[in-house]
Coordinates of C-alpha atoms in Angstrom, one line a residue:
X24 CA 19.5 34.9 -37.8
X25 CA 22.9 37.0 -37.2
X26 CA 23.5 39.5 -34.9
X27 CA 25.4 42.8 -36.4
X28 CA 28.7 41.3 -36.1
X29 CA 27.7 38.2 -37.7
X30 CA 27.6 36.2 -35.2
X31 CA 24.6 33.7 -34.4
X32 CA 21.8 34.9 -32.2
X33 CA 21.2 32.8 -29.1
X34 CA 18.2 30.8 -28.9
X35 CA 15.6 32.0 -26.7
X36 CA 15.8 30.3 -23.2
X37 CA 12.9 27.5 -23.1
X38 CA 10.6 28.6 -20.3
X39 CA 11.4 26.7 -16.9
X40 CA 8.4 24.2 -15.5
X41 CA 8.1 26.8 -12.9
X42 CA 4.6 28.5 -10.9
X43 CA 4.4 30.4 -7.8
X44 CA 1.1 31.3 -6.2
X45 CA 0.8 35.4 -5.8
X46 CA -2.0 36.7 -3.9
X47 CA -3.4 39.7 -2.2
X48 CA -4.5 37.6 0.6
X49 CA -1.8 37.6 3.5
X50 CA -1.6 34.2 5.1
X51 CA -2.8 33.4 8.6
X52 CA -0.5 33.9 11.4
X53 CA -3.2 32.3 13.7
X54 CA -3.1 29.3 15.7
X55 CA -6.2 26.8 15.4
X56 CA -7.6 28.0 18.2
X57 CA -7.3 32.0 17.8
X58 CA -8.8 31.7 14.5
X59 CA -11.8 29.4 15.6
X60 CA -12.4 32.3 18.6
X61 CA -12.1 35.0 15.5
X62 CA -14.5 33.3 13.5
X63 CA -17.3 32.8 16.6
X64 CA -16.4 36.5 17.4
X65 CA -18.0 37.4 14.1
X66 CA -20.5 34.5 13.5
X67 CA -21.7 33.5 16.6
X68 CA -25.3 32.8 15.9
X69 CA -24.9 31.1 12.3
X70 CA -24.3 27.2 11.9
X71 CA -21.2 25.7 12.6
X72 CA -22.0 22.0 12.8
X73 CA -24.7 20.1 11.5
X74 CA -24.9 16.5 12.2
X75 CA -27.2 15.0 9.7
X76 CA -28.4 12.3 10.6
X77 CA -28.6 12.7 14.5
X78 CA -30.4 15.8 13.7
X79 CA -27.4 17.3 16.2
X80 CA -26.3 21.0 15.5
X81 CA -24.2 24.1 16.7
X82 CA -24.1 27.4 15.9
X83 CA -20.7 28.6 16.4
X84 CA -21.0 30.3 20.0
X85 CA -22.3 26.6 21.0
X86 CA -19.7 24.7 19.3
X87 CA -16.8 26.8 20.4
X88 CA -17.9 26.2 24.2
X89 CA -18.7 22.5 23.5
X90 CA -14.7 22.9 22.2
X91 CA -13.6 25.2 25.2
X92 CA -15.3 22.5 28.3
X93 CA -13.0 20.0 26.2
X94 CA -10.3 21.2 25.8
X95 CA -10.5 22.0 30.0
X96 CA -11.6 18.4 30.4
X97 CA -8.4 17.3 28.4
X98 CA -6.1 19.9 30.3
X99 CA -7.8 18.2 33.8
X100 CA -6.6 15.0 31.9
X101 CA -3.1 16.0 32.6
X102 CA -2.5 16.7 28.5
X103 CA -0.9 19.8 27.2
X104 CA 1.7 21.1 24.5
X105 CA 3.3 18.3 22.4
X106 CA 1.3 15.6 24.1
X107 CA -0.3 13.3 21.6
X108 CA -4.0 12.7 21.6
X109 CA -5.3 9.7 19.3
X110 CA -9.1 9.8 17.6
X111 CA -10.6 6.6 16.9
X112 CA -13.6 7.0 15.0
X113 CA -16.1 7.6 11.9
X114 CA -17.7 10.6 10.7
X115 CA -19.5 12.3 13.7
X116 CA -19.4 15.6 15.8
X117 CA -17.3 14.1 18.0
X118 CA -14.6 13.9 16.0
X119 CA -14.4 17.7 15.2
X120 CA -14.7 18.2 18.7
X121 CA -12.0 16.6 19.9
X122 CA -9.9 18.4 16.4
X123 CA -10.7 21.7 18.0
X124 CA -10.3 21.1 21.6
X125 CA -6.8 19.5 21.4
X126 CA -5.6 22.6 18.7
X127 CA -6.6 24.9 21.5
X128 CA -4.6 23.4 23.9
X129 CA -1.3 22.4 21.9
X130 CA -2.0 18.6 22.1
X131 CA -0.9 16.9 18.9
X132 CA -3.9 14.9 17.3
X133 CA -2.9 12.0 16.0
X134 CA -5.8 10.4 13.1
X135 CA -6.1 6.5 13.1
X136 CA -7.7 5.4 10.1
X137 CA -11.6 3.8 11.2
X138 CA -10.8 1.0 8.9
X139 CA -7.7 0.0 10.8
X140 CA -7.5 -3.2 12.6
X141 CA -5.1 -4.4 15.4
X142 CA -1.7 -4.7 13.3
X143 CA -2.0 -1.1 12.0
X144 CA -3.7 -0.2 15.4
X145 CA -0.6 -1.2 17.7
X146 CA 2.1 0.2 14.9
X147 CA 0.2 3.8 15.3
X148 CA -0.2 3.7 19.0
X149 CA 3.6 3.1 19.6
X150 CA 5.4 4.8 16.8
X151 CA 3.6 8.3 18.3
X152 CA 3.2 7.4 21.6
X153 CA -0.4 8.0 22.1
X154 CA -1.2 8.8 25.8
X155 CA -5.1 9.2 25.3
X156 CA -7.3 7.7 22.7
X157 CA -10.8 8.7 22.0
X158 CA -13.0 6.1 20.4
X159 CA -15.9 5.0 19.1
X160 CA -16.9 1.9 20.2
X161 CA -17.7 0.0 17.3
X162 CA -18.1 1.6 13.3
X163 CA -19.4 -1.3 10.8
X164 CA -18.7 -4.5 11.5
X165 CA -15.4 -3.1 13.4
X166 CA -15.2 -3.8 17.1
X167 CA -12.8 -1.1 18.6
X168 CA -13.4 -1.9 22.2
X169 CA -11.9 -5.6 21.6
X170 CA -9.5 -4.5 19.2
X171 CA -8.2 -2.0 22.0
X172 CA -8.4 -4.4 24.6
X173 CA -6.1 -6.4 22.7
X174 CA -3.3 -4.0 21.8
X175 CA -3.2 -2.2 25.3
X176 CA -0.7 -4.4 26.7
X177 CA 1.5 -3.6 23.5
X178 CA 1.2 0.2 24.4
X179 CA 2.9 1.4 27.2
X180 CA 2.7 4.9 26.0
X181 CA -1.3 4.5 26.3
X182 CA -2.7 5.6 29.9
X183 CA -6.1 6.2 28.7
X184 CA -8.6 5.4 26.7
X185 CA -11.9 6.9 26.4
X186 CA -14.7 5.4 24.3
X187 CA -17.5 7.8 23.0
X188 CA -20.9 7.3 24.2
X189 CA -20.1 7.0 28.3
X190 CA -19.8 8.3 31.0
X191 CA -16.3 9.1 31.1
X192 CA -16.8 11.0 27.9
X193 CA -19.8 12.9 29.1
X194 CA -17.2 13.9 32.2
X195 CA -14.2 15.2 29.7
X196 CA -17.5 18.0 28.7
X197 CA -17.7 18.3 32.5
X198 CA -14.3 19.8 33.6
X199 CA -13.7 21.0 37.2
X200 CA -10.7 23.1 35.9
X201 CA -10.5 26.8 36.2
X202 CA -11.1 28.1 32.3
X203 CA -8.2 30.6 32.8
X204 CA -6.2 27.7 32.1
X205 CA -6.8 27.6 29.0
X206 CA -6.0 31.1 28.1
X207 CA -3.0 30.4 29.5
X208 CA -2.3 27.3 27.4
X209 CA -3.4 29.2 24.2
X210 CA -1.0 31.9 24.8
X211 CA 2.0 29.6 24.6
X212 CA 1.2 28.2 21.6
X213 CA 3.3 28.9 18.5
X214 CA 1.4 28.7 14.9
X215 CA 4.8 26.7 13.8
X216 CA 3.8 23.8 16.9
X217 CA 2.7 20.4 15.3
X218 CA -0.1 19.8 15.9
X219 CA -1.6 16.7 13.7
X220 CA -0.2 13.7 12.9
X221 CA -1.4 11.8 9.6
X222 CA -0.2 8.8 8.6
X223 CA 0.4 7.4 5.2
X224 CA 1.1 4.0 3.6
X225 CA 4.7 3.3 3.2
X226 CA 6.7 2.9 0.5
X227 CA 9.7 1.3 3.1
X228 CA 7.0 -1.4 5.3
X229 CA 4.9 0.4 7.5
X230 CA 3.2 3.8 7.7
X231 CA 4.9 7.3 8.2
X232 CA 3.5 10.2 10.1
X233 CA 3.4 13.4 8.5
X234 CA 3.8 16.0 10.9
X235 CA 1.8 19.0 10.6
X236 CA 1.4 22.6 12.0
X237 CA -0.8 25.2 12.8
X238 CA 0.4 27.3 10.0
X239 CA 0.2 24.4 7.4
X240 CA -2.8 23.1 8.2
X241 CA -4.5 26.0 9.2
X242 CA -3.5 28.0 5.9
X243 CA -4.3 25.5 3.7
X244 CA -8.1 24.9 4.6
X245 CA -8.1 29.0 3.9
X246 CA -7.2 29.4 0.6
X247 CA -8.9 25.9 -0.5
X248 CA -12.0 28.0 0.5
X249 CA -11.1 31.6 -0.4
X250 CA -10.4 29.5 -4.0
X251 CA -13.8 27.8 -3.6
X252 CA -15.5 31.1 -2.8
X253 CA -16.8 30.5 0.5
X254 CA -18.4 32.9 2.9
X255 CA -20.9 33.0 6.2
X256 CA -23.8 31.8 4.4
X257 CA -22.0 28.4 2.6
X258 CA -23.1 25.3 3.9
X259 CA -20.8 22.2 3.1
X260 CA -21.4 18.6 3.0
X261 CA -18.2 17.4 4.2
X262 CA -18.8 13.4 2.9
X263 CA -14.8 12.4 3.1
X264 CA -13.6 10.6 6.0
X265 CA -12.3 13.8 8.5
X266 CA -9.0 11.0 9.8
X267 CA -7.6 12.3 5.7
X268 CA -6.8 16.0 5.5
X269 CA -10.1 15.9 2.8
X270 CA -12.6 15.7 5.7
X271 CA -10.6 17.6 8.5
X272 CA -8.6 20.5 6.5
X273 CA -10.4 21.0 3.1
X274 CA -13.5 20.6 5.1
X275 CA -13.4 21.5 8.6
X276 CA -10.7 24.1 8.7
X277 CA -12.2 25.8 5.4
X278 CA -15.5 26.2 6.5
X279 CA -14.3 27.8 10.1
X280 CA -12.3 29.7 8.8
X281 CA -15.0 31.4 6.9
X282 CA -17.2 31.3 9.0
X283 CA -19.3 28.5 6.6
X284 CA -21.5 25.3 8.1
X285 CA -19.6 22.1 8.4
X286 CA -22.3 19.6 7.3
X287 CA -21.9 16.2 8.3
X288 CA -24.7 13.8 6.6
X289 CA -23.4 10.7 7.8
X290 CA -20.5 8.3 10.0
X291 CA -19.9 6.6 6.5
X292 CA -20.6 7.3 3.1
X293 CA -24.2 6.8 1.7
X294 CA -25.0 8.7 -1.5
X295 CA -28.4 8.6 -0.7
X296 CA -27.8 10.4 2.9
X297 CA -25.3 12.7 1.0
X298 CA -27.9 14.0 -1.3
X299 CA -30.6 14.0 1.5
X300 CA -28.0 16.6 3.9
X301 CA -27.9 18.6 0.5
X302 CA -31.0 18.7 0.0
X303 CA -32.4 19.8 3.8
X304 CA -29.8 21.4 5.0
X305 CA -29.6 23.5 1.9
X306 CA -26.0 23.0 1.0
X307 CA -23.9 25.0 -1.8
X308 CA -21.2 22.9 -1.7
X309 CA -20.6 19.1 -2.0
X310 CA -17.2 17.1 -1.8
X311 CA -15.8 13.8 -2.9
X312 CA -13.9 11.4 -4.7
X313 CA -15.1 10.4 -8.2
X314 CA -16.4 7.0 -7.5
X315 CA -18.7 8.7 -4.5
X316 CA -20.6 11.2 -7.1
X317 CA -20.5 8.3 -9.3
X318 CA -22.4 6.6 -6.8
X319 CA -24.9 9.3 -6.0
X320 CA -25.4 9.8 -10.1
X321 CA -26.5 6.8 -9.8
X322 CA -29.3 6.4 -7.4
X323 CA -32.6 5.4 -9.6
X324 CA -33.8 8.3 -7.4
X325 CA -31.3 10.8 -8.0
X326 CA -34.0 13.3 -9.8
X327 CA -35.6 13.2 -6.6
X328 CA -33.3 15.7 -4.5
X329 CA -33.7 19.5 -4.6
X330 CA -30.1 20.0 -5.5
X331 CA -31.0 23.5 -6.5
X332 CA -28.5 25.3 -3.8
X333 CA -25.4 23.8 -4.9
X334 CA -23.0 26.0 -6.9
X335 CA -19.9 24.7 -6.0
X336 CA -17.8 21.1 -4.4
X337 CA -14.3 19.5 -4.8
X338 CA -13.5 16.5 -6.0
X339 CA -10.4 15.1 -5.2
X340 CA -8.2 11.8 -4.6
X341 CA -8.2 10.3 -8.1
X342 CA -8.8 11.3 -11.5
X343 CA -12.5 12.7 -12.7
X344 CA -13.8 10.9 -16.1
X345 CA -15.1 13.8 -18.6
X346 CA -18.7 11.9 -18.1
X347 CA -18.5 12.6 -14.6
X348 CA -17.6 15.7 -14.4
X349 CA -20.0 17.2 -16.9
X350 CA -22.8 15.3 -15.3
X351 CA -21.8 17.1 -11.9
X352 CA -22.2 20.5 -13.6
X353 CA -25.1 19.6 -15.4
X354 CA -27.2 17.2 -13.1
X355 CA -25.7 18.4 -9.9
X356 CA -25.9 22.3 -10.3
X357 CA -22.0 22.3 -9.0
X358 CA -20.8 24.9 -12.1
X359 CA -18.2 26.0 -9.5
X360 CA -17.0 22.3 -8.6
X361 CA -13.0 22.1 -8.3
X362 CA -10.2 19.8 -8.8
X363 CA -7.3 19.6 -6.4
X364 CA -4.2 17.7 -6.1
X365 CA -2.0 17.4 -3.0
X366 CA -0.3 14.8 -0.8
X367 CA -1.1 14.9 3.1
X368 CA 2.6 15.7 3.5
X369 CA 1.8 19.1 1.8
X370 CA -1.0 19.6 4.2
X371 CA -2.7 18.4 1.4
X372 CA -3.4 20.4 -1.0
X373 CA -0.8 22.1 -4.2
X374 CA -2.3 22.9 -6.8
X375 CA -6.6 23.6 -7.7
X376 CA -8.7 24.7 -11.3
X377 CA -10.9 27.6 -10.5
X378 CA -14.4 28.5 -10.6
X379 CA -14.0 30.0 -14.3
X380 CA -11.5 27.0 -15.7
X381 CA -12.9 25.2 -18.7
X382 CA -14.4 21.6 -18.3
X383 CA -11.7 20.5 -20.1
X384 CA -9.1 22.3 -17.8
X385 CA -11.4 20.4 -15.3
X386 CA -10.6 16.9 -16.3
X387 CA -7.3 17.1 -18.2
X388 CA -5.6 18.4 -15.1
X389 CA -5.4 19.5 -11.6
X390 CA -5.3 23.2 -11.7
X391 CA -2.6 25.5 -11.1
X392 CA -0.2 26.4 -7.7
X393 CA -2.3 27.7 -4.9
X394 CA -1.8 31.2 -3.2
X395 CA 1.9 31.5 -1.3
X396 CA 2.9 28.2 -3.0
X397 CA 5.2 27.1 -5.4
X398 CA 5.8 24.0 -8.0
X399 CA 8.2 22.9 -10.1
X400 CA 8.6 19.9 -12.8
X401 CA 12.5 18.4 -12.6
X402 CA 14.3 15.8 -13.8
X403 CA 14.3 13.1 -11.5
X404 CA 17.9 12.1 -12.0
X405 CA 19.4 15.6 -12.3
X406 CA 16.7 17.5 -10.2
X407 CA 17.2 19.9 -12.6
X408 CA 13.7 22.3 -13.6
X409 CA 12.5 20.9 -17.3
X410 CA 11.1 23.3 -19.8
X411 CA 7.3 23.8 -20.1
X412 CA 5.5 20.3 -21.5
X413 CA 8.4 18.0 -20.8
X414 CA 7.2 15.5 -18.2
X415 CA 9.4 15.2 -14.9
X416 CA 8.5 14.9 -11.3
X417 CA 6.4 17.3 -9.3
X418 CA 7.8 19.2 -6.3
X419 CA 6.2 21.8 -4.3
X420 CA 7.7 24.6 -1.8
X421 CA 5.6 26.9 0.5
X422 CA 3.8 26.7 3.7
X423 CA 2.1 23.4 2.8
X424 CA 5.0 21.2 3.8
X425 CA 5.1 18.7 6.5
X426 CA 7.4 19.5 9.3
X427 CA 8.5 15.6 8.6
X428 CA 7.4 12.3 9.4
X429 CA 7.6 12.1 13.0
X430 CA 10.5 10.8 14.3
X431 CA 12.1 9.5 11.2
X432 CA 14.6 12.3 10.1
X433 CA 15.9 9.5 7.4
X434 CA 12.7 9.3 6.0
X435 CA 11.9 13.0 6.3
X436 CA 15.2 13.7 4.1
X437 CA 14.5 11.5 1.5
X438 CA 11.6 13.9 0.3
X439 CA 12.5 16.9 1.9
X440 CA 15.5 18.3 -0.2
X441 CA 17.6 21.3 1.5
X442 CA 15.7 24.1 -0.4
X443 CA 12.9 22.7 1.4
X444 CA 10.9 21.3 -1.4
X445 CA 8.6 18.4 -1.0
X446 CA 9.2 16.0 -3.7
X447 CA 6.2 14.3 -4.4
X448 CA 6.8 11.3 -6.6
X449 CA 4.8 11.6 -9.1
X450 CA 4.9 12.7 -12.9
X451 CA 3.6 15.3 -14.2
X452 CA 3.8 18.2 -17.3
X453 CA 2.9 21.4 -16.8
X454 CA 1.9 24.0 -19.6
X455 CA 2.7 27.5 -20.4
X456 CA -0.2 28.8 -18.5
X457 CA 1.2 26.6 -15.5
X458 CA -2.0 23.8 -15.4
X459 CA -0.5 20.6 -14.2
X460 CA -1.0 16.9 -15.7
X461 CA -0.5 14.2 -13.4
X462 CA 1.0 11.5 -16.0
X463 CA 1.9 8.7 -14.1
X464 CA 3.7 7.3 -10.7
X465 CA 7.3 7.5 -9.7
X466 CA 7.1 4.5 -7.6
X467 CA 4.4 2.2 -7.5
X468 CA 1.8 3.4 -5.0
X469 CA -1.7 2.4 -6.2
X470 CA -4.8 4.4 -6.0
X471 CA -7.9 2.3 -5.0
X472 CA -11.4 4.6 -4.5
X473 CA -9.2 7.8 -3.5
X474 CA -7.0 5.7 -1.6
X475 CA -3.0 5.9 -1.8
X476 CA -2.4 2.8 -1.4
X477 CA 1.5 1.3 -1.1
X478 CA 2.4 -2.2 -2.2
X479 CA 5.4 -2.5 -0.2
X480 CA 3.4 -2.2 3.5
X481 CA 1.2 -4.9 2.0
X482 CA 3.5 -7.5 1.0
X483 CA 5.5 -7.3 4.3
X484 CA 1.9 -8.4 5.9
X485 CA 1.6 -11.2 3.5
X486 CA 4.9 -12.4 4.6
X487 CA 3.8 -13.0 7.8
X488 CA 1.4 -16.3 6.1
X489 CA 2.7 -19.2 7.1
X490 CA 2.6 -20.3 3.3
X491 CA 3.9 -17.7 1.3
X492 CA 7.6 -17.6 0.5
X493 CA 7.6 -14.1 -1.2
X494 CA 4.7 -11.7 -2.5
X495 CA 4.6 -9.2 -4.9
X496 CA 1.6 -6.8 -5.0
X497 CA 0.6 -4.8 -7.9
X498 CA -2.1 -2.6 -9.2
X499 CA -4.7 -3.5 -11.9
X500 CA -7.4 -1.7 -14.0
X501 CA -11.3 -1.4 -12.3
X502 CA -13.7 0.5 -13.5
X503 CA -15.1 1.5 -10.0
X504 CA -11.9 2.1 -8.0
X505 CA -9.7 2.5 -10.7
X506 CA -7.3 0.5 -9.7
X507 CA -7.5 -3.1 -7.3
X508 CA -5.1 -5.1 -5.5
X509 CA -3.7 -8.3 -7.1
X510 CA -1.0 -10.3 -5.1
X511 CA 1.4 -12.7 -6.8
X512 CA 2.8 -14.6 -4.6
X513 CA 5.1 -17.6 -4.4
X514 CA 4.0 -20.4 -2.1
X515 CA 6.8 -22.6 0.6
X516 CA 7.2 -26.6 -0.6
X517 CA 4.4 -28.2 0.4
X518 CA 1.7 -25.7 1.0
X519 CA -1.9 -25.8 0.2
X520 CA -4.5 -24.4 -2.2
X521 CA -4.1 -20.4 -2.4
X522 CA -7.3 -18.3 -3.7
X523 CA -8.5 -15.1 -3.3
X524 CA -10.9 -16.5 -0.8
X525 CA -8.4 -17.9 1.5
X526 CA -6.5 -15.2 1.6
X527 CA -9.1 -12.8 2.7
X528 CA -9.5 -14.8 5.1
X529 CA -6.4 -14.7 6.6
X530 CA -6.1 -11.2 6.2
X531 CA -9.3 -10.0 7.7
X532 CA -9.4 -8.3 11.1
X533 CA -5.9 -7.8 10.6
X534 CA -5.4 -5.4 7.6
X535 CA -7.4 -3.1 6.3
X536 CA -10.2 -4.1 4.0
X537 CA -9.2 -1.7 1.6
X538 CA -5.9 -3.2 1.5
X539 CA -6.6 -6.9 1.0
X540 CA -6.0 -8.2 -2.6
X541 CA -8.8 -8.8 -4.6
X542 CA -6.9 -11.0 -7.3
X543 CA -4.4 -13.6 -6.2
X544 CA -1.8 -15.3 -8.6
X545 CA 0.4 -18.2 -7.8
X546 CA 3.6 -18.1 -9.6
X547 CA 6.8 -20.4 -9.5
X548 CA 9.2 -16.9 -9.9
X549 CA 8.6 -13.7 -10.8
X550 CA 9.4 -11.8 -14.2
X551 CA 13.0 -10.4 -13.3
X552 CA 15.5 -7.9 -14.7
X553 CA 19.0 -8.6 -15.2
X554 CA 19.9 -7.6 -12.4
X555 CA 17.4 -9.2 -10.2
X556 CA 15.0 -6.5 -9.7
X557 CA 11.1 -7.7 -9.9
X558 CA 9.3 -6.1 -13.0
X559 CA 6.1 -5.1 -12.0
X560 CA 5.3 -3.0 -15.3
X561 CA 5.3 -6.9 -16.9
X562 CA 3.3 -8.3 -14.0
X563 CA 1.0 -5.4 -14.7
X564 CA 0.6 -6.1 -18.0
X565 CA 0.2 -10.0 -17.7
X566 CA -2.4 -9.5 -15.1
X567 CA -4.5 -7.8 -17.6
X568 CA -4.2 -11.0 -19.6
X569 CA -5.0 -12.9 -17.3
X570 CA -8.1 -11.2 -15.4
X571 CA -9.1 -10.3 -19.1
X572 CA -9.4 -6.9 -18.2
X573 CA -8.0 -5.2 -21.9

């Protein structure tokens, strides 16, 4: 084509990888706290909490004083602004408790993983100087008294701990303190003060802590509802641990801040209690990761449950088979259910489908850019924005972003860039209409059951075996997690028999069980590049080989 002068016409600009979230709906300016009082204000007599299996419940004038006589009790404690409070503990009222209380008093809540054990423990403790801890005492076959006993004189940060279920506890419901104090606190709270501290595997050794506010924390729990419909009358069963922004933002802060029934059905996940807190407490929305409603699907007594009041759910943390999700739709009720993708530096989540999105916009990706957010696709080595359909690495802008990782600015400016957005690390396309593909990882964090898992904080605990010289540790195909841990590992001159078994052994109490290897392979070297970098994409592919896994 030429223009009048002959010359060629330029070629129409490709359209940039670029989304922002409009919406009517003005973000909150509240603090935790405010907003809670707002809510109770307008809904004091419905549910607030329901605790399943104790048969424990509050409507929301009872749960906000149960959160006012703590947050007094913690204020007696000496504990204010800034001052971080550590929770210890499983799925249980408590928990969301001690969420609202320190919120209303500025303390920064700090969540520790229930499947921690002593060398994560300590790490947490001291790297955000914990001066209380609430804890169970004991979830599973975990011991948390011991395990505290044990790391105490490792923490001189920690002046107190207070276990759940005594006396001491029963006495922080008790306070003596004047309740004007807390007015007083509230009002010199900012909705830009941190106020939650969540930390994630690292990529570098050990965990980072993502810093969050008020306003990140407290927003995002709103529109994941407003997106999910929710109102007065919802009821949701919150399945998802509350220590991961699933349980305590998508969950918690979305339901008070709609006034909707937090619905706790158990301290751990049981699909059969799951379904049960649907079915009794009348629930219309359910939330998990794929291998959880897998798991439910697959009670022999699924057809059992009045399921009826579902409409609606989110499932989250890993990709959702096709299977799944129509059986969801189909055999759960849940025509509503959403997707969403996030990060728990972004508060968590980016990007969600909606209730009108086709099941195949359902599985093939993870929605579009939520409300007052933004994403982008770039190329990772230019950081430049790719055109629409090219694959490049998603970043997000908005209210959603971490303050940083507490106390490591380094790390902080390795993902924050100057323009403030959060790049996340992993691949992704996105399409004209601005849905977003997640395609793949940047680095080579593995996803076990929901679970970001990071190889590097693995392999420096497997260093610490008196017999292994160097360890590599990879990902691998599973049809129920989707991916598992495999360790290759080099042994010292001399050493004995390594298997699977041993090494469990050695690792347990001390890691994780989520992050002990399943697979172990002895190797004299490892498959290098030229210039001496370890090639895991080879490993990954010779461990299917070798586990026979196709």
């Amino acid at each position: 084509m030429e223009t009048r002068n002959g010359s060629a016409a330029s070629a129409v600009p490709a359209q940039p990888s670029y989304a922002s979230g409009t919406s009517e709906v003005a973000l909150l300016g509240d603090t935790i706290g405010t907003n809670l009082d707002r809510t109770a204000a307008r809904f004091g007599e419905r549910d607030a909490l329901v605790e399943f299996a104790t048969g424990r419940r509050w409507t929301y004038r009872e749960f906000v004083a149960d959160v006012d006589a703590l947050a007094l009790g913690l204020l007696d404690a000496g504990l204010g602004k800034g001052d971080r409070v550590g929770i210890w503990a499983p799925n249980r009222a408590e928990w969301t408790l001690v969420q609202y209380a320190t919120a209303k008093i500025g303390a920064i809540l700090v969540n520790i993983n229930p499947s921690y054990r002593v060398h994560e423990l300590e790490f947490v403790l001291n790297q955000s100087g914990i001066r209380m801890l609430v804890s169970a005492q004991r979830f599973k076959t975990s011991d948390y008294v011991t395990m505290v006993e044990q790391v105490r004189p490792q923490s001189p940060a920690l002046e107190r701990v207070v276990f759940l279920d005594t006396a001491e506890w029963e006495a922080l419901l008790q306070p003596d303190g004047d309740a004007r104090r807390l007015a007083e606190a509230q009002a010199g709270l900012s909705a830009d003060d941190p106020i939650n501290i969540q930390y994630t595997s690292g990529t570098t050794g050990f965990p980072k802590g993502a810093t969050l506010s008020h306003h990140n924390i407290l927003n995002n729990g709103f529109f994941v509802g407003e997106l999910c419909g929710y109102t007065e009358i919802d009821r949701v069963a919150i399945v998802p641990p509350f220590y991961h922004c699933f349980g305590m933002v998508m969950g918690n802060l979305a339901c008070t801040t709609h006034g909707s029934a937090m619905v706790v059905p158990s301290e751990g996940f049981d699909p059969a209690t799951a379904l049960s807190a649907v079915a009794t407490e009348r629930c219309t929305s359910l939330y998990g990761v794929p291998t959880m409603f897998i798991a439910e699907l697959d009670l022999p007594d699924f057809d059992s449950y009045d399921l009826s009041s579902l409409r609606t759910g989110i499932m989250a943390g890993s990709p959702c088979p096709t299977e799944v999700m129509k059986q969801v739709i189909d055999r759960m009720g849940m025509a509503e259910v959403a997707i969403c993708y996030g990060m728990t530096e972004t508060s968590p989540v980016s990007t969600q489908t909606r209730a009108d999105d086709s099941l195949d916009r359902r599985v093939s990706t993870v929605g579009r850019v939520g409300p007052h957010l933004e994403v982008k696709i770039v190329d990772p080595s230019t950081g430049l924005t790719v055109p629409v359909g090219e694959p490049g690495e998603l970043c997000t802008r908005g209210y959603s972003v971490m303050l940083g990782y507490w106390q490591q600015p380094d790390a902080t400016a390795e993902v924050i860039d100057a323009a403030r957005w959060m790049h996340t690390g992993d691949l992704a396309a996105m399409d004209s209409s601005g849905y977003v593909s997640i395609t793949g990882r940047i680095k080579d964090m593995i996803i076990r059951g929901g679970e970001n898992l990071y190889p590097r904080e693995i392999e420096e605990f497997l260093y610490t075996h008196p017999d292994i010289l160097d360890a590599q540790v990879i990902g691998v195909p599973d049809p129920r997690y989707g991916e598992e841990l495999m360790a290759w590992v080099r042994l010292r001159e001399g050493a004995g028999e390594m298997t699977a078994e041993t090494l469990r052994e050695f690792c347990s109490g001390r890691l994780a069980h989520h992050k002990i290897p399943r697979y172990v392979h002895v190797v004299d070297e490892f498959p290098m590049t030229v210039t001496g970098k370890v090639r895991k994409v080879e490993m990954r592919e010779e461990a299917k080989k070798l586990l026979d896994l196709g």
